[in-house]
């Protein structure tokens, strides 16, 4: 028995092209790459019997070693910062890709190795952006294992390498960024006015088992549960009171949190008033207000008009940005469906182009 294929909406939209003839440029904001060096280290972790991260094993034994067509394509395309990637962008009408070191980046590695690998990935990405300045922009990879290093690397990324934000692949070996020991990272990002893209990771081992045993640990569900929980912890633990100008970008239409806004506000208020948890103290705003003040969401892997329109409605049209999630997600028709959103050309320009230019501080495009 084979699984039924999903049904896709009909579209009359033309095949997408680059150059802006439809009235806007398309900027894809969650596009992944990997260095050969870090892939080799990850595959080494799979061979290390003492490495105890079942989510990492589940994800990277698939993408790293499976022989099926899709994981082969992903593994090869992640390492392409040249012609193959540009051809894929051309075919999908993507004018600019904001590139980031794929999950989990340097975060599962030993601290000293993690720092070397983040620095190396940033150097390689900066060279690729320099070779294709009109097509590629970059985000700075960090090693949260060393928050002071990470803060310095964020500054190097912005001021020396020309990057436009920071990529953090959610938890670091089971630790979350609401722990004040990580806050030098937020201090640097806020001071430099550069956004942090909080990208999914597989859940840590004390969180993953019921999802893993049902095959739900990956992009189908587990990523959103883990990363949505991370973002919610940042909100409820008061990170955005301490860093009110911090900008967070979150993929997959906000990892389900926009859909929960009413319940988050209601239950957060009730829980704080109950005094039930030492960890849940009063904060200055309702959870939904931080989502509308400090968070931008992208459409990676969520090319679904009702959900996109809902997020524009409840977060605001300046909060929702286009992303493809190449090479994990590469379906040219997803661009056509988003070209078909019930929006004016000016609104689509905001969605595809100017929101990204504003949040990431990109050079303004011509379309
Ligand atoms: Mn992604």
mmCIF file of C-alpha atoms in Angstrom, residues 9 11 22 29 42 83 89 96 140 167 207 213 217 240 250 259 262 266 280 312 327 331 342:
data_model
loop_
_atom_site.group_PDB
_atom_site.id
_atom_site.type_symbol
_atom_site.label_atom_id
_atom_site.label_comp_id
_atom_site.label_asym_id
_atom_site.label_seq_id
_atom_site.Cartn_x
_atom_site.Cartn_y
_atom_site.Cartn_z
ATOM 1 C CA UNK A 9 -4.713 23.676 -5.048
ATOM 2 C CA UNK A 11 -3.233 27.512 -9.862
ATOM 3 C CA UNK A 22 5.353 40.446 -11.497
ATOM 4 C CA UNK A 29 14.443 33.692 4.061
ATOM 5 C CA UNK A 42 27.943 14.856 12.187
ATOM 6 C CA UNK A 83 25.602 27.018 -9.834
ATOM 7 C CA UNK A 89 16.499 29.552 -7.473
ATOM 8 C CA UNK A 96 17.610 36.290 -3.283
ATOM 9 C CA UNK A 140 25.845 34.220 11.265
ATOM 10 C CA UNK A 167 20.899 31.494 12.950
ATOM 11 C CA UNK A 207 11.406 15.394 25.213
ATOM 12 C CA UNK A 213 8.262 6.013 18.632
ATOM 13 C CA UNK A 217 9.882 13.625 15.656
ATOM 14 C CA UNK A 240 11.653 40.139 25.796
ATOM 15 C CA UNK A 250 10.611 31.966 13.303
ATOM 16 C CA UNK A 259 -2.939 29.692 16.259
ATOM 17 C CA UNK A 262 -5.961 33.386 22.591
ATOM 18 C CA UNK A 266 -5.868 33.375 28.788
ATOM 19 C CA UNK A 280 6.146 31.545 35.664
ATOM 20 C CA UNK A 312 -1.222 38.120 8.420
ATOM 21 C CA UNK A 327 16.706 22.121 -0.169
ATOM 22 C CA UNK A 331 8.478 22.553 -4.968
ATOM 23 C CA UNK A 342 -5.612 36.850 -2.266
#
